[in-house]
XYZ file of C-alpha atoms in Angstrom:
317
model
C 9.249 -16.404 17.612
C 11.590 -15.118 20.410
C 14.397 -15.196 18.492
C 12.288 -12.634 15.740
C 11.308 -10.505 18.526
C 15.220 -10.174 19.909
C 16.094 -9.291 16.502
C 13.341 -6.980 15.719
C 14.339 -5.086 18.693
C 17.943 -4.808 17.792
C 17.085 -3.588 14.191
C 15.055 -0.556 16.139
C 17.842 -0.348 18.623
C 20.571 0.272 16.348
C 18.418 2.890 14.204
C 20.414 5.252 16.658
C 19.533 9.194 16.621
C 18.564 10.999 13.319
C 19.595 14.699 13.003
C 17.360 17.284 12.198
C 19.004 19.806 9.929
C 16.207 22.389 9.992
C 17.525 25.733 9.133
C 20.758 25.146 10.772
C 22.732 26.254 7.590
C 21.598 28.763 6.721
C 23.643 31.473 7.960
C 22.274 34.323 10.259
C 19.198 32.626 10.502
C 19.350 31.847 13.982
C 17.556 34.889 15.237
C 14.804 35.773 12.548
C 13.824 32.342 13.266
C 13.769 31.935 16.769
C 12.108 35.398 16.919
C 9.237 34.172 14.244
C 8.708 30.377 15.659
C 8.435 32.002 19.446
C 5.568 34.928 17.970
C 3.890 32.230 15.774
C 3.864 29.673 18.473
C 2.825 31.822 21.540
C 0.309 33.226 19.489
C -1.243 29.936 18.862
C -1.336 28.793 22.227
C -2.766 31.738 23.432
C -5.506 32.226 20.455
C -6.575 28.527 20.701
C -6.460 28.221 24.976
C -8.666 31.574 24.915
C -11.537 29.672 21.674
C -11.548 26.620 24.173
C -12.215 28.907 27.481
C -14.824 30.772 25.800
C -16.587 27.935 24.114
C -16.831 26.349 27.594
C -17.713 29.310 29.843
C -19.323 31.117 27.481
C -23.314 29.237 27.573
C -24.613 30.853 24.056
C -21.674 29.013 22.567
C -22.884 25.712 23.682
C -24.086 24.727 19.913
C -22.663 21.966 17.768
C -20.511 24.478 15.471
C -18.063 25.854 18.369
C -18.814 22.409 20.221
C -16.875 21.131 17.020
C -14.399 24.480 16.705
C -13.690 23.834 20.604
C -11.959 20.256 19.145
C -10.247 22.493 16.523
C -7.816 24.394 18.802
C -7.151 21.014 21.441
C -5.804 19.674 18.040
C -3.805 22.848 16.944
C -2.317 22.595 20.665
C -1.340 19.526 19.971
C -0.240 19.997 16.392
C 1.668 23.181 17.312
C 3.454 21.942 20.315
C 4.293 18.648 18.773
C 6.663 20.225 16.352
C 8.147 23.573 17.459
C 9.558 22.946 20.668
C 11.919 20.665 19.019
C 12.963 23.061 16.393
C 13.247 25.768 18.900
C 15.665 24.006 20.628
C 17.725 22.997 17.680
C 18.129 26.736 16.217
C 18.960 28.114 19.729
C 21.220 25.287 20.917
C 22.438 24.011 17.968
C 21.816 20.192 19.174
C 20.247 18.570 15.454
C 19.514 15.363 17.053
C 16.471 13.392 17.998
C 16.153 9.226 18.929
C 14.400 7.480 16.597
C 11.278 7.125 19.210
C 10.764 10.498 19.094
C 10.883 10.875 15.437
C 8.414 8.545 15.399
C 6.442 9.935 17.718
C 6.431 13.239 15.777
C 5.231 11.615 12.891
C 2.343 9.782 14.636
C 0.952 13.309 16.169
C 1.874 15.302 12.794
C -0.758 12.831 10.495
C -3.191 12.395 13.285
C -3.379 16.198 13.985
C -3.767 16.575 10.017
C -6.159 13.853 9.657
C -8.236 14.808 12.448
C -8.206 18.753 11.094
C -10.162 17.453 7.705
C -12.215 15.104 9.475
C -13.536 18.288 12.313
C -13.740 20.608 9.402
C -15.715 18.478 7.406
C -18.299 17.849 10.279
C -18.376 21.665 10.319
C -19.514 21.941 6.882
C -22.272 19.052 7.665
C -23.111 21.141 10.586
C -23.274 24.438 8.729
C -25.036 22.715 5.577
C -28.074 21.281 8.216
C -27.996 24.713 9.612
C -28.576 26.711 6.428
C -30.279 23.990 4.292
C -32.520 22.283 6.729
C -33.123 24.508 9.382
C -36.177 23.219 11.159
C -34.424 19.540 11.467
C -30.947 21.145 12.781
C -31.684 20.362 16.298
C -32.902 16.843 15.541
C -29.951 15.994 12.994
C -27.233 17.825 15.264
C -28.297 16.202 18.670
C -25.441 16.115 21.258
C -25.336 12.093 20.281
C -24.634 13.126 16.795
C -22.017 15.199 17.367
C -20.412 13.366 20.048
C -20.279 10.637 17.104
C -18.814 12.873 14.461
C -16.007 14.152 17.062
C -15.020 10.807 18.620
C -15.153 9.858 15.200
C -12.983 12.621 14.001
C -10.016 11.496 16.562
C -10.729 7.698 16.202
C -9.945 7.572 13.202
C -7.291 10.346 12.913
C -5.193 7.573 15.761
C -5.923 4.968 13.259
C -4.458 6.243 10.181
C -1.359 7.208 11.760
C -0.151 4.660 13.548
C -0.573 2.659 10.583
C 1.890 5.181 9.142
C 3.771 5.285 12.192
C 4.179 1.415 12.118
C 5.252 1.407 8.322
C 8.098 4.226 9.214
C 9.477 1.950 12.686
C 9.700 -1.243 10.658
C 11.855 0.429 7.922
C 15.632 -0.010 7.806
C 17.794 3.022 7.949
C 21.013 2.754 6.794
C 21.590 5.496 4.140
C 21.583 8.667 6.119
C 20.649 9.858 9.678
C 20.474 13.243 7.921
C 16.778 14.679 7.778
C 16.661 17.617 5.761
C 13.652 19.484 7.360
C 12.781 20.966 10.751
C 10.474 17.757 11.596
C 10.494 14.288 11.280
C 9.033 14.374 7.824
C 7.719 10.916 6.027
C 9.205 11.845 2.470
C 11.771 13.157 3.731
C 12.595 9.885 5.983
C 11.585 7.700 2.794
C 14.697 8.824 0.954
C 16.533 7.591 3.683
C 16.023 4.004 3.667
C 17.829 1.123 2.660
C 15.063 -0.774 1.580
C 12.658 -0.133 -1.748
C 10.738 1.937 -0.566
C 8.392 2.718 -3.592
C 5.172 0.365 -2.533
C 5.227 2.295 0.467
C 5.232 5.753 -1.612
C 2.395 4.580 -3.592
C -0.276 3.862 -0.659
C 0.922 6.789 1.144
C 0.290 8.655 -1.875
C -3.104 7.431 -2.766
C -4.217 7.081 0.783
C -3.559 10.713 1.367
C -5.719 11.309 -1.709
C -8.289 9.733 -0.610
C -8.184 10.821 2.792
C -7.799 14.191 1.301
C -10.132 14.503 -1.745
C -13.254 12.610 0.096
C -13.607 15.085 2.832
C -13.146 17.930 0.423
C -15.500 16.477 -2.199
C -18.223 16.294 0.720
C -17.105 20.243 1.422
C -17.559 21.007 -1.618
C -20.663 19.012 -1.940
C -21.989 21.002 1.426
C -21.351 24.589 0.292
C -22.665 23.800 -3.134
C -26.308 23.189 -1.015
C -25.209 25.838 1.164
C -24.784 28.666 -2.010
C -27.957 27.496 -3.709
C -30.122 28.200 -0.425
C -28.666 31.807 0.025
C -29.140 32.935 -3.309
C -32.712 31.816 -2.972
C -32.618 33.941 -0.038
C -35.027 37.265 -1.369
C -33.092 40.286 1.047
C -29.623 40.863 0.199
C -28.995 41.489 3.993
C -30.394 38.015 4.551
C -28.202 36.522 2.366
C -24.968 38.324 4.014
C -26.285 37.324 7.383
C -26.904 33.133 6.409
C -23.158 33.536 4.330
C -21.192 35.496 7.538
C -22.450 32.423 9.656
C -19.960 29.752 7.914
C -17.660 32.615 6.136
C -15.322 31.584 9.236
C -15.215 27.580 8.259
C -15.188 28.377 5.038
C -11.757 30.536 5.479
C -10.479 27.733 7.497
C -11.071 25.568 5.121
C -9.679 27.615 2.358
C -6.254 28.337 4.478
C -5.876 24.336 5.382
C -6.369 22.854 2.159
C -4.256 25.980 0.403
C -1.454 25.480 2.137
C -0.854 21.724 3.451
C -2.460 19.812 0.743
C -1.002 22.211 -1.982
C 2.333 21.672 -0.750
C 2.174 17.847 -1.023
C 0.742 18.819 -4.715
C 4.033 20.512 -5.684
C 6.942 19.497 -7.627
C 10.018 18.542 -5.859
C 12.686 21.187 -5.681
C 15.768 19.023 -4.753
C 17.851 22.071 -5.261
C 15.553 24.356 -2.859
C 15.198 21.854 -0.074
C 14.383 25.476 1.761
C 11.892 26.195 0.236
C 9.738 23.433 1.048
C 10.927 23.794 4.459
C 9.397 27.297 4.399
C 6.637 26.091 2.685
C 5.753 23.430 5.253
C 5.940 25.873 8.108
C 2.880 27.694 6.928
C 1.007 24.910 7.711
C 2.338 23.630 10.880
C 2.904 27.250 12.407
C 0.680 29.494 10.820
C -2.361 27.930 9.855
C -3.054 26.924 13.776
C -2.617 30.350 14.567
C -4.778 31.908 12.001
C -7.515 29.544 12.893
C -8.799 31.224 16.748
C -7.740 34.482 14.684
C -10.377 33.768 11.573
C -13.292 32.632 14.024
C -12.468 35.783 16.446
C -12.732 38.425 14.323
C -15.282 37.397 12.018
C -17.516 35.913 13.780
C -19.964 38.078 16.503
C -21.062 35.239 18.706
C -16.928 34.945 19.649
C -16.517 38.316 19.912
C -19.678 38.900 22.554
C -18.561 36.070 24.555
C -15.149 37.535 24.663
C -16.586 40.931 25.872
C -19.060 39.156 28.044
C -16.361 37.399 29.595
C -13.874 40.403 29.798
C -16.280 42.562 31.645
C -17.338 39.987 34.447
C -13.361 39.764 34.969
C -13.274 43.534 35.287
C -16.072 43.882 37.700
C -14.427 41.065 39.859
């Protein structure tokens, strides 16, 4: 048993450093990128540090939808800062490389951010479907117990299903190229780069991102479905705006998530534009956690009284 363990720890040991080509060649890059990562990323921080502030000092937003939208932007924080640092420091110092721990690590936090995106923004759409649907039971079926559950859920199970990915990807042998040909640590990407057939592990990726993917959008779907019938049974046009404007916001979310990081997995493989799914990728790791505090800020009243709530007690002080 020992004697596995030594080895096993050798095998890891001699995995060595990967490099990270991101957009290293493409030439005259450097800048346009380093200018767009920085604006994208700062504005991310700063959007999702100012929906967490005001969910927690603001008291009207003390209600299970920005309890759950308060998780939201921790995760894009952690998404975001998981993934751009590193390629901010490879376009402005030119260093590609990264240990193997570290890829690894960036693959653990890159599925359990994504996982634990779908699982929030599907309790949102429970949330928003007792709200609308069932109105006189919301405070009964979204107790703080409930949603405690359906957050802790959210992130228990987020950790689970990556570090089973995580421990699939640190037990594979890589002996056919330290060359990654994306900005992150991506798992196809690192797939193509093992020595070993890796084609069972494709297929339960595959299907276990479908079904990780398809169930909480099926029960979206299923939500909004309810959700639509209820308005349009609504009598006053002006009610019917008001009930749709209160989930309009998850609803873009939704829309922006599932458009752009689920679509790209649905595309065909351009093995002669590796580019372009680099570009494509980076809407969904950059700009999708910055559009979500954006989405919820502007279209949404509550968020936009607590910020000016909150702005002019500052002032007065």
């Amino acid at each position: 048993m020992s004697s596995f363990l030594l080895e096993n720890f050798k095998n890891k040991t001699l995995q060595g450093e990967f490099q990270l080509l991101a957009f290293t060649n493409i030439a005259g890059a450097k800048i346009p990128i380093v200018i767009f990562v920085l604006l994208f990323y700062v504005l991310s921080l700063m959007g999702n540090l100012i929906i967490i502030a005001l969910v927690c000092l603001a008291s009207h937003l003390h209600t299970p939808m920005y309890f759950f939208l308060c998780n939201l932007s921790i995760q894009d924080l952690i998404y975001t800062s998981n993934l751009h640092p590193k390629l901010l420091s490879i376009t402005l110092t030119g260093n590609t490389s990264i240990a193997f721990p570290p890829c690894i690590s960036q693959i653990y936090l890159f599925i359990f951010c994504f996982d634990v995106e779908i699982f929030l923004l599907t309790s949102m759409a429970y949330d928003r479907y007792v709200a609308i649907c069932s109105p006189l039971h919301y405070s009964l079926k979204m107790n703080r117990k409930v949603c405690m559950l359906l957050a802790i859920g959210s992130w228990i199970s987020g950790a689970l299903n990556s570090t089973v990915h995580s421990f699939i990807m640190s037990n594979l042998p890589f002996c056919k190229s330290r060359i990654i040909n994306h900005f992150f640590c991506e798992v196809e990407t690192m797939l193509k780069l093992s020595c070993k057939d890796t084609k069972d592990v494709q297929h339960f990726i595959f299907f276990e991102c479908l079904f990780l993917g398809f169930v909480p959008f099926l029960l979206i779907m299923i939500s909004y479905i309810y959700i639509i019938i209820t308005i349009l049974k609504i009598r006053t046009s002006e009610g019917r705006r008001k009930t749709f404007s209160s989930c309009s916001s998850h609803l873009t979310v939704v829309i922006l998530l599932y458009g752009t990081g689920l679509g790209s997995y649905m595309k065909t493989e351009t093995k002669n534009y590796p580019e372009q799914d680099k570009l494509i990728s980076m809407t969904y790791t950059l700009l999708v956690p910055m559009l979500n505090p954006l989405v919820y800020s502007l279209r949404n009243k509550d968020v936009l009284k607590a910020m000016t709530i909150l702005t002019g007690k500052s002032s007065k002080i």
